[in-house]
Amino acid sequence: MTHSSWIAVWAGLVPPDAAVLDVAAGKGRHTEFFAARGHRVTAVDRDVTAIPASGTIEAIQADLEDGSPWPLPGRRFGAIVVTNYLHRPLFPVLLDALLPGGILLYETFMEGNERFGKPSRPEFLLKDGELLDLVRGKFSVTAYEARMISQPKMAMVQRIAARLL
């Protein structure tokens, strides 16, 4: 279970004492990655059974798409990590959960991915420049890509590393 190379490259932007939120954490590959770097990590997913128990990892089971209230009301984080997940109604909630100066590391599929397989439905694919539009005027963008990748599989992705102003 390897972490995203994009996340690994830009993880150094996250201050050593920052609490990290891993959204739609899945099996916890980025949860474990940031915990190993010494961060306190909160992992949220509808199934948290694969996320390892640890003194620095808090696993919260929540379905982020069923209309339930945000499971972390009032909590804020020094970094938010999202990979291979897109649910646009969460965008404002996630931005509100980031502390001033906090880091957003986001990587997911974009339009054009349908030719490589799933996800292929528009609601699961970012539009051209959508991550840039999301952070414009609120963040300082350190890095951004919209491109085809071949590892771990052929895909069209958008990725951003940005600091909340």
PDB file of N, CA, C and O in Angstrom, residues 64-128:
ATOM      1  N   LEU A  64     -19.656  10.458   4.116  1.00  0.00           N
ATOM      2  CA  LEU A  64     -19.574  11.887   3.802  1.00  0.00           C
ATOM      3  C   LEU A  64     -20.548  12.303   2.708  1.00  0.00           C
ATOM      4  O   LEU A  64     -20.638  13.476   2.386  1.00  0.00           O
ATOM      5  N   GLU A  65     -21.281  11.345   2.156  1.00  0.00           N
ATOM      6  CA  GLU A  65     -22.162  11.650   1.029  1.00  0.00           C
ATOM      7  C   GLU A  65     -23.636  11.388   1.298  1.00  0.00           C
ATOM      8  O   GLU A  65     -24.462  11.595   0.415  1.00  0.00           O
ATOM      9  N   ASP A  66     -23.990  10.928   2.490  1.00  0.00           N
ATOM     10  CA  ASP A  66     -25.386  10.542   2.730  1.00  0.00           C
ATOM     11  C   ASP A  66     -26.249  11.656   3.313  1.00  0.00           C
ATOM     12  O   ASP A  66     -27.392  11.428   3.695  1.00  0.00           O
ATOM     13  N   GLY A  67     -25.691  12.865   3.395  1.00  0.00           N
ATOM     14  CA  GLY A  67     -26.467  13.987   3.920  1.00  0.00           C
ATOM     15  C   GLY A  67     -26.343  14.168   5.422  1.00  0.00           C
ATOM     16  O   GLY A  67     -26.912  15.102   5.982  1.00  0.00           O
ATOM     17  N   SER A  68     -25.612  13.300   6.084  1.00  0.00           N
ATOM     18  CA  SER A  68     -25.392  13.446   7.527  1.00  0.00           C
ATOM     19  C   SER A  68     -24.559  14.690   7.792  1.00  0.00           C
ATOM     20  O   SER A  68     -23.798  15.127   6.924  1.00  0.00           O
ATOM     21  N   PRO A  69     -24.663  15.240   9.002  1.00  0.00           N
ATOM     22  CA  PRO A  69     -23.829  16.402   9.328  1.00  0.00           C
ATOM     23  C   PRO A  69     -22.339  16.041   9.266  1.00  0.00           C
ATOM     24  O   PRO A  69     -21.960  14.887   9.468  1.00  0.00           O
ATOM     25  N   TRP A  70     -21.528  17.034   9.005  1.00  0.00           N
ATOM     26  CA  TRP A  70     -20.066  16.882   9.005  1.00  0.00           C
ATOM     27  C   TRP A  70     -19.661  16.288  10.351  1.00  0.00           C
ATOM     28  O   TRP A  70     -20.049  16.803  11.415  1.00  0.00           O
ATOM     29  N   PRO A  71     -18.879  15.212  10.362  1.00  0.00           N
ATOM     30  CA  PRO A  71     -18.564  14.516  11.613  1.00  0.00           C
ATOM     31  C   PRO A  71     -17.558  15.228  12.523  1.00  0.00           C
ATOM     32  O   PRO A  71     -17.332  14.781  13.640  1.00  0.00           O
ATOM     33  N   LEU A  72     -16.973  16.325  12.048  1.00  0.00           N
ATOM     34  CA  LEU A  72     -15.956  17.023  12.839  1.00  0.00           C
ATOM     35  C   LEU A  72     -16.308  18.503  13.016  1.00  0.00           C
ATOM     36  O   LEU A  72     -15.478  19.375  12.746  1.00  0.00           O
ATOM     37  N   PRO A  73     -17.511  18.813  13.496  1.00  0.00           N
ATOM     38  CA  PRO A  73     -17.900  20.221  13.588  1.00  0.00           C
ATOM     39  C   PRO A  73     -16.971  21.008  14.513  1.00  0.00           C
ATOM     40  O   PRO A  73     -16.632  20.545  15.609  1.00  0.00           O
ATOM     41  N   GLY A  74     -16.518  22.153  14.030  1.00  0.00           N
ATOM     42  CA  GLY A  74     -15.672  23.026  14.836  1.00  0.00           C
ATOM     43  C   GLY A  74     -14.211  22.627  14.891  1.00  0.00           C
ATOM     44  O   GLY A  74     -13.395  23.371  15.425  1.00  0.00           O
ATOM     45  N   ARG A  75     -13.852  21.472  14.376  1.00  0.00           N
ATOM     46  CA  ARG A  75     -12.443  21.050  14.405  1.00  0.00           C
ATOM     47  C   ARG A  75     -11.714  21.604  13.194  1.00  0.00           C
ATOM     48  O   ARG A  75     -12.259  21.659  12.107  1.00  0.00           O
ATOM     49  N   ARG A  76     -10.454  22.009  13.428  1.00  0.00           N
ATOM     50  CA  ARG A  76      -9.650  22.568  12.347  1.00  0.00           C
ATOM     51  C   ARG A  76      -8.290  21.896  12.337  1.00  0.00           C
ATOM     52  O   ARG A  76      -7.808  21.435  13.369  1.00  0.00           O
ATOM     53  N   PHE A  77      -7.699  21.876  11.164  1.00  0.00           N
ATOM     54  CA  PHE A  77      -6.483  21.100  10.958  1.00  0.00           C
ATOM     55  C   PHE A  77      -5.414  21.936  10.261  1.00  0.00           C
ATOM     56  O   PHE A  77      -5.717  22.851   9.511  1.00  0.00           O
ATOM     57  N   GLY A  78      -4.161  21.539  10.490  1.00  0.00           N
ATOM     58  CA  GLY A  78      -3.045  22.213   9.849  1.00  0.00           C
ATOM     59  C   GLY A  78      -2.811  21.730   8.433  1.00  0.00           C
ATOM     60  O   GLY A  78      -2.115  22.385   7.656  1.00  0.00           O
ATOM     61  N   ALA A  79      -3.405  20.596   8.091  1.00  0.00           N
ATOM     62  CA  ALA A  79      -3.309  20.075   6.729  1.00  0.00           C
ATOM     63  C   ALA A  79      -4.496  19.160   6.452  1.00  0.00           C
ATOM     64  O   ALA A  79      -4.982  18.465   7.346  1.00  0.00           O
ATOM     65  N   ILE A  80      -4.945  19.195   5.203  1.00  0.00           N
ATOM     66  CA  ILE A  80      -6.004  18.300   4.748  1.00  0.00           C
ATOM     67  C   ILE A  80      -5.498  17.602   3.498  1.00  0.00           C
ATOM     68  O   ILE A  80      -4.979  18.241   2.580  1.00  0.00           O
ATOM     69  N   VAL A  81      -5.653  16.277   3.504  1.00  0.00           N
ATOM     70  CA  VAL A  81      -5.198  15.435   2.398  1.00  0.00           C
ATOM     71  C   VAL A  81      -6.407  14.712   1.813  1.00  0.00           C
ATOM     72  O   VAL A  81      -7.178  14.097   2.556  1.00  0.00           O
ATOM     73  N   VAL A  82      -6.562  14.823   0.496  1.00  0.00           N
ATOM     74  CA  VAL A  82      -7.634  14.116  -0.208  1.00  0.00           C
ATOM     75  C   VAL A  82      -7.029  13.507  -1.471  1.00  0.00           C
ATOM     76  O   VAL A  82      -6.402  14.223  -2.254  1.00  0.00           O
ATOM     77  N   THR A  83      -7.208  12.201  -1.643  1.00  0.00           N
ATOM     78  CA  THR A  83      -6.738  11.554  -2.871  1.00  0.00           C
ATOM     79  C   THR A  83      -7.815  10.614  -3.403  1.00  0.00           C
ATOM     80  O   THR A  83      -8.499   9.934  -2.635  1.00  0.00           O
ATOM     81  N   ASN A  84      -7.947  10.618  -4.715  1.00  0.00           N
ATOM     82  CA  ASN A  84      -8.871   9.717  -5.408  1.00  0.00           C
ATOM     83  C   ASN A  84     -10.290   9.795  -4.864  1.00  0.00           C
ATOM     84  O   ASN A  84     -10.973   8.776  -4.729  1.00  0.00           O
ATOM     85  N   TYR A  85     -10.740  11.004  -4.555  1.00  0.00           N
ATOM     86  CA  TYR A  85     -12.078  11.200  -4.007  1.00  0.00           C
ATOM     87  C   TYR A  85     -12.574  12.577  -4.410  1.00  0.00           C
ATOM     88  O   TYR A  85     -11.828  13.558  -4.349  1.00  0.00           O
ATOM     89  N   LEU A  86     -13.840  12.627  -4.800  1.00  0.00           N
ATOM     90  CA  LEU A  86     -14.449  13.898  -5.160  1.00  0.00           C
ATOM     91  C   LEU A  86     -15.918  13.882  -4.785  1.00  0.00           C
ATOM     92  O   LEU A  86     -16.682  13.050  -5.271  1.00  0.00           O
ATOM     93  N   HIS A  87     -16.277  14.782  -3.882  1.00  0.00           N
ATOM     94  CA  HIS A  87     -17.679  15.040  -3.529  1.00  0.00           C
ATOM     95  C   HIS A  87     -17.767  16.553  -3.330  1.00  0.00           C
ATOM     96  O   HIS A  87     -17.443  17.078  -2.266  1.00  0.00           O
ATOM     97  N   ARG A  88     -18.142  17.244  -4.403  1.00  0.00           N
ATOM     98  CA  ARG A  88     -18.089  18.711  -4.421  1.00  0.00           C
ATOM     99  C   ARG A  88     -18.799  19.402  -3.259  1.00  0.00           C
ATOM    100  O   ARG A  88     -18.328  20.432  -2.796  1.00  0.00           O
ATOM    101  N   PRO A  89     -19.930  18.871  -2.741  1.00  0.00           N
ATOM    102  CA  PRO A  89     -20.558  19.539  -1.595  1.00  0.00           C
ATOM    103  C   PRO A  89     -19.645  19.655  -0.373  1.00  0.00           C
ATOM    104  O   PRO A  89     -19.886  20.477   0.506  1.00  0.00           O
ATOM    105  N   LEU A  90     -18.573  18.859  -0.308  1.00  0.00           N
ATOM    106  CA  LEU A  90     -17.635  18.931   0.821  1.00  0.00           C
ATOM    107  C   LEU A  90     -16.636  20.076   0.701  1.00  0.00           C
ATOM    108  O   LEU A  90     -16.006  20.442   1.696  1.00  0.00           O
ATOM    109  N   PHE A  91     -16.462  20.632  -0.491  1.00  0.00           N
ATOM    110  CA  PHE A  91     -15.440  21.667  -0.672  1.00  0.00           C
ATOM    111  C   PHE A  91     -15.516  22.775   0.383  1.00  0.00           C
ATOM    112  O   PHE A  91     -14.520  23.053   1.054  1.00  0.00           O
ATOM    113  N   PRO A  92     -16.671  23.420   0.595  1.00  0.00           N
ATOM    114  CA  PRO A  92     -16.687  24.502   1.600  1.00  0.00           C
ATOM    115  C   PRO A  92     -16.392  24.016   3.014  1.00  0.00           C
ATOM    116  O   PRO A  92     -15.724  24.702   3.790  1.00  0.00           O
ATOM    117  N   VAL A  93     -16.858  22.822   3.340  1.00  0.00           N
ATOM    118  CA  VAL A  93     -16.625  22.252   4.678  1.00  0.00           C
ATOM    119  C   VAL A  93     -15.134  22.012   4.886  1.00  0.00           C
ATOM    120  O   VAL A  93     -14.575  22.336   5.943  1.00  0.00           O
ATOM    121  N   LEU A  94     -14.484  21.466   3.882  1.00  0.00           N
ATOM    122  CA  LEU A  94     -13.049  21.189   3.993  1.00  0.00           C
ATOM    123  C   LEU A  94     -12.251  22.479   4.122  1.00  0.00           C
ATOM    124  O   LEU A  94     -11.343  22.572   4.957  1.00  0.00           O
ATOM    125  N   LEU A  95     -12.587  23.473   3.325  1.00  0.00           N
ATOM    126  CA  LEU A  95     -11.854  24.737   3.413  1.00  0.00           C
ATOM    127  C   LEU A  95     -12.052  25.390   4.773  1.00  0.00           C
ATOM    128  O   LEU A  95     -11.124  25.974   5.327  1.00  0.00           O
ATOM    129  N   ASP A  96     -13.252  25.262   5.342  1.00  0.00           N
ATOM    130  CA  ASP A  96     -13.515  25.803   6.683  1.00  0.00           C
ATOM    131  C   ASP A  96     -12.774  25.036   7.767  1.00  0.00           C
ATOM    132  O   ASP A  96     -12.539  25.563   8.853  1.00  0.00           O
ATOM    133  N   ALA A  97     -12.428  23.789   7.508  1.00  0.00           N
ATOM    134  CA  ALA A  97     -11.738  22.962   8.510  1.00  0.00           C
ATOM    135  C   ALA A  97     -10.224  23.168   8.495  1.00  0.00           C
ATOM    136  O   ALA A  97      -9.510  22.568   9.294  1.00  0.00           O
ATOM    137  N   LEU A  98      -9.735  24.026   7.613  1.00  0.00           N
ATOM    138  CA  LEU A  98      -8.299  24.267   7.510  1.00  0.00           C
ATOM    139  C   LEU A  98      -7.928  25.514   8.304  1.00  0.00           C
ATOM    140  O   LEU A  98      -8.573  26.559   8.175  1.00  0.00           O
ATOM    141  N   LEU A  99      -6.917  25.401   9.132  1.00  0.00           N
ATOM    142  CA  LEU A  99      -6.422  26.552   9.902  1.00  0.00           C
ATOM    143  C   LEU A  99      -5.751  27.561   8.964  1.00  0.00           C
ATOM    144  O   LEU A  99      -5.220  27.168   7.923  1.00  0.00           O
ATOM    145  N   PRO A 100      -5.731  28.843   9.337  1.00  0.00           N
ATOM    146  CA  PRO A 100      -4.971  29.811   8.535  1.00  0.00           C
ATOM    147  C   PRO A 100      -3.525  29.329   8.388  1.00  0.00           C
ATOM    148  O   PRO A 100      -2.918  28.859   9.347  1.00  0.00           O
ATOM    149  N   GLY A 101      -3.018  29.396   7.175  1.00  0.00           N
ATOM    150  CA  GLY A 101      -1.674  28.899   6.905  1.00  0.00           C
ATOM    151  C   GLY A 101      -1.619  27.404   6.664  1.00  0.00           C
ATOM    152  O   GLY A 101      -0.557  26.860   6.375  1.00  0.00           O
ATOM    153  N   GLY A 102      -2.782  26.738   6.773  1.00  0.00           N
ATOM    154  CA  GLY A 102      -2.845  25.292   6.603  1.00  0.00           C
ATOM    155  C   GLY A 102      -2.623  24.874   5.162  1.00  0.00           C
ATOM    156  O   GLY A 102      -2.804  25.655   4.227  1.00  0.00           O
ATOM    157  N   ILE A 103      -2.252  23.616   4.997  1.00  0.00           N
ATOM    158  CA  ILE A 103      -1.889  23.071   3.694  1.00  0.00           C
ATOM    159  C   ILE A 103      -3.001  22.167   3.168  1.00  0.00           C
ATOM    160  O   ILE A 103      -3.487  21.282   3.883  1.00  0.00           O
ATOM    161  N   LEU A 104      -3.356  22.377   1.908  1.00  0.00           N
ATOM    162  CA  LEU A 104      -4.292  21.503   1.212  1.00  0.00           C
ATOM    163  C   LEU A 104      -3.506  20.699   0.182  1.00  0.00           C
ATOM    164  O   LEU A 104      -2.847  21.278  -0.693  1.00  0.00           O
ATOM    165  N   LEU A 105      -3.554  19.382   0.318  1.00  0.00           N
ATOM    166  CA  LEU A 105      -2.953  18.473  -0.662  1.00  0.00           C
ATOM    167  C   LEU A 105      -4.098  17.656  -1.252  1.00  0.00           C
ATOM    168  O   LEU A 105      -4.720  16.862  -0.541  1.00  0.00           O
ATOM    169  N   TYR A 106      -4.397  17.896  -2.510  1.00  0.00           N
ATOM    170  CA  TYR A 106      -5.567  17.277  -3.140  1.00  0.00           C
ATOM    171  C   TYR A 106      -5.145  16.683  -4.471  1.00  0.00           C
ATOM    172  O   TYR A 106      -4.477  17.345  -5.260  1.00  0.00           O
ATOM    173  N   GLU A 107      -5.550  15.445  -4.709  1.00  0.00           N
ATOM    174  CA  GLU A 107      -5.240  14.766  -5.960  1.00  0.00           C
ATOM    175  C   GLU A 107      -6.393  13.837  -6.304  1.00  0.00           C
ATOM    176  O   GLU A 107      -6.741  12.956  -5.520  1.00  0.00           O
ATOM    177  N   THR A 108      -7.001  14.055  -7.475  1.00  0.00           N
ATOM    178  CA  THR A 108      -8.043  13.135  -7.906  1.00  0.00           C
ATOM    179  C   THR A 108      -8.203  13.185  -9.413  1.00  0.00           C
ATOM    180  O   THR A 108      -7.500  13.914 -10.102  1.00  0.00           O
ATOM    181  N   PHE A 109      -9.129  12.409  -9.899  1.00  0.00           N
ATOM    182  CA  PHE A 109      -9.315  12.239 -11.328  1.00  0.00           C
ATOM    183  C   PHE A 109     -10.007  13.446 -11.960  1.00  0.00           C
ATOM    184  O   PHE A 109     -10.769  14.151 -11.306  1.00  0.00           O
ATOM    185  N   MET A 110      -9.736  13.653 -13.241  1.00  0.00           N
ATOM    186  CA  MET A 110     -10.328  14.770 -13.955  1.00  0.00           C
ATOM    187  C   MET A 110     -10.926  14.306 -15.281  1.00  0.00           C
ATOM    188  O   MET A 110     -10.726  13.165 -15.695  1.00  0.00           O
ATOM    189  N   GLU A 111     -11.642  15.225 -15.918  1.00  0.00           N
ATOM    190  CA  GLU A 111     -12.220  14.940 -17.229  1.00  0.00           C
ATOM    191  C   GLU A 111     -11.152  14.384 -18.154  1.00  0.00           C
ATOM    192  O   GLU A 111     -10.009  14.845 -18.132  1.00  0.00           O
ATOM    193  N   GLY A 112     -11.533  13.406 -18.934  1.00  0.00           N
ATOM    194  CA  GLY A 112     -10.585  12.714 -19.792  1.00  0.00           C
ATOM    195  C   GLY A 112     -10.249  11.334 -19.248  1.00  0.00           C
ATOM    196  O   GLY A 112      -9.766  10.474 -19.973  1.00  0.00           O
ATOM    197  N   ASN A 113     -10.499  11.137 -17.943  1.00  0.00           N
ATOM    198  CA  ASN A 113     -10.203   9.840 -17.342  1.00  0.00           C
ATOM    199  C   ASN A 113     -11.117   8.741 -17.849  1.00  0.00           C
ATOM    200  O   ASN A 113     -10.747   7.570 -17.813  1.00  0.00           O
ATOM    201  N   GLU A 114     -12.287   9.123 -18.345  1.00  0.00           N
ATOM    202  CA  GLU A 114     -13.251   8.116 -18.793  1.00  0.00           C
ATOM    203  C   GLU A 114     -12.667   7.196 -19.879  1.00  0.00           C
ATOM    204  O   GLU A 114     -13.054   6.047 -20.006  1.00  0.00           O
ATOM    205  N   ARG A 115     -11.690   7.673 -20.630  1.00  0.00           N
ATOM    206  CA  ARG A 115     -11.102   6.812 -21.678  1.00  0.00           C
ATOM    207  C   ARG A 115     -10.203   5.722 -21.091  1.00  0.00           C
ATOM    208  O   ARG A 115      -9.818   4.793 -21.786  1.00  0.00           O
ATOM    209  N   PHE A 116      -9.843   5.853 -19.804  1.00  0.00           N
ATOM    210  CA  PHE A 116      -8.997   4.856 -19.148  1.00  0.00           C
ATOM    211  C   PHE A 116      -9.782   3.938 -18.219  1.00  0.00           C
ATOM    212  O   PHE A 116      -9.205   3.039 -17.617  1.00  0.00           O
ATOM    213  N   GLY A 117     -11.062   4.192 -18.038  1.00  0.00           N
ATOM    214  CA  GLY A 117     -11.872   3.375 -17.132  1.00  0.00           C
ATOM    215  C   GLY A 117     -12.517   4.234 -16.064  1.00  0.00           C
ATOM    216  O   GLY A 117     -12.857   5.391 -16.295  1.00  0.00           O
ATOM    217  N   LYS A 118     -12.666   3.662 -14.891  1.00  0.00           N
ATOM    218  CA  LYS A 118     -13.342   4.366 -13.795  1.00  0.00           C
ATOM    219  C   LYS A 118     -12.356   5.168 -12.978  1.00  0.00           C
ATOM    220  O   LYS A 118     -11.198   4.780 -12.880  1.00  0.00           O
ATOM    221  N   PRO A 119     -12.832   6.266 -12.371  1.00  0.00           N
ATOM    222  CA  PRO A 119     -14.175   6.803 -12.526  1.00  0.00           C
ATOM    223  C   PRO A 119     -14.367   7.447 -13.898  1.00  0.00           C
ATOM    224  O   PRO A 119     -13.436   7.991 -14.472  1.00  0.00           O
ATOM    225  N   SER A 120     -15.609   7.389 -14.363  1.00  0.00           N
ATOM    226  CA  SER A 120     -15.908   7.942 -15.676  1.00  0.00           C
ATOM    227  C   SER A 120     -17.117   8.867 -15.663  1.00  0.00           C
ATOM    228  O   SER A 120     -17.333   9.590 -16.630  1.00  0.00           O
ATOM    229  N   ARG A 121     -17.870   8.886 -14.577  1.00  0.00           N
ATOM    230  CA  ARG A 121     -19.047   9.755 -14.500  1.00  0.00           C
ATOM    231  C   ARG A 121     -18.629  11.174 -14.140  1.00  0.00           C
ATOM    232  O   ARG A 121     -17.738  11.383 -13.305  1.00  0.00           O
ATOM    233  N   PRO A 122     -19.247  12.174 -14.768  1.00  0.00           N
ATOM    234  CA  PRO A 122     -18.843  13.578 -14.560  1.00  0.00           C
ATOM    235  C   PRO A 122     -18.818  14.022 -13.095  1.00  0.00           C
ATOM    236  O   PRO A 122     -17.967  14.818 -12.723  1.00  0.00           O
ATOM    237  N   GLU A 123     -19.708  13.484 -12.267  1.00  0.00           N
ATOM    238  CA  GLU A 123     -19.731  13.919 -10.860  1.00  0.00           C
ATOM    239  C   GLU A 123     -18.494  13.451 -10.093  1.00  0.00           C
ATOM    240  O   GLU A 123     -18.220  13.946  -9.003  1.00  0.00           O
ATOM    241  N   PHE A 124     -17.738  12.523 -10.681  1.00  0.00           N
ATOM    242  CA  PHE A 124     -16.523  12.034 -10.033  1.00  0.00           C
ATOM    243  C   PHE A 124     -15.248  12.511 -10.709  1.00  0.00           C
ATOM    244  O   PHE A 124     -14.159  12.056 -10.369  1.00  0.00           O
ATOM    245  N   LEU A 125     -15.395  13.426 -11.675  1.00  0.00           N
ATOM    246  CA  LEU A 125     -14.235  13.931 -12.420  1.00  0.00           C
ATOM    247  C   LEU A 125     -14.169  15.452 -12.321  1.00  0.00           C
ATOM    248  O   LEU A 125     -15.140  16.145 -12.608  1.00  0.00           O
ATOM    249  N   LEU A 126     -13.012  15.946 -11.902  1.00  0.00           N
ATOM    250  CA  LEU A 126     -12.823  17.398 -11.857  1.00  0.00           C
ATOM    251  C   LEU A 126     -12.886  17.976 -13.263  1.00  0.00           C
ATOM    252  O   LEU A 126     -12.415  17.361 -14.219  1.00  0.00           O
ATOM    253  N   LYS A 127     -13.430  19.176 -13.352  1.00  0.00           N
ATOM    254  CA  LYS A 127     -13.411  19.913 -14.612  1.00  0.00           C
ATOM    255  C   LYS A 127     -12.040  20.568 -14.779  1.00  0.00           C
ATOM    256  O   LYS A 127     -11.303  20.738 -13.806  1.00  0.00           O
ATOM    257  N   ASP A 128     -11.718  20.937 -15.983  1.00  0.00           N
ATOM    258  CA  ASP A 128     -10.447  21.587 -16.269  1.00  0.00           C
ATOM    259  C   ASP A 128     -10.245  22.788 -15.345  1.00  0.00           C
ATOM    260  O   ASP A 128     -11.099  23.679 -15.296  1.00  0.00           O
TER     261      ASP A 128
END
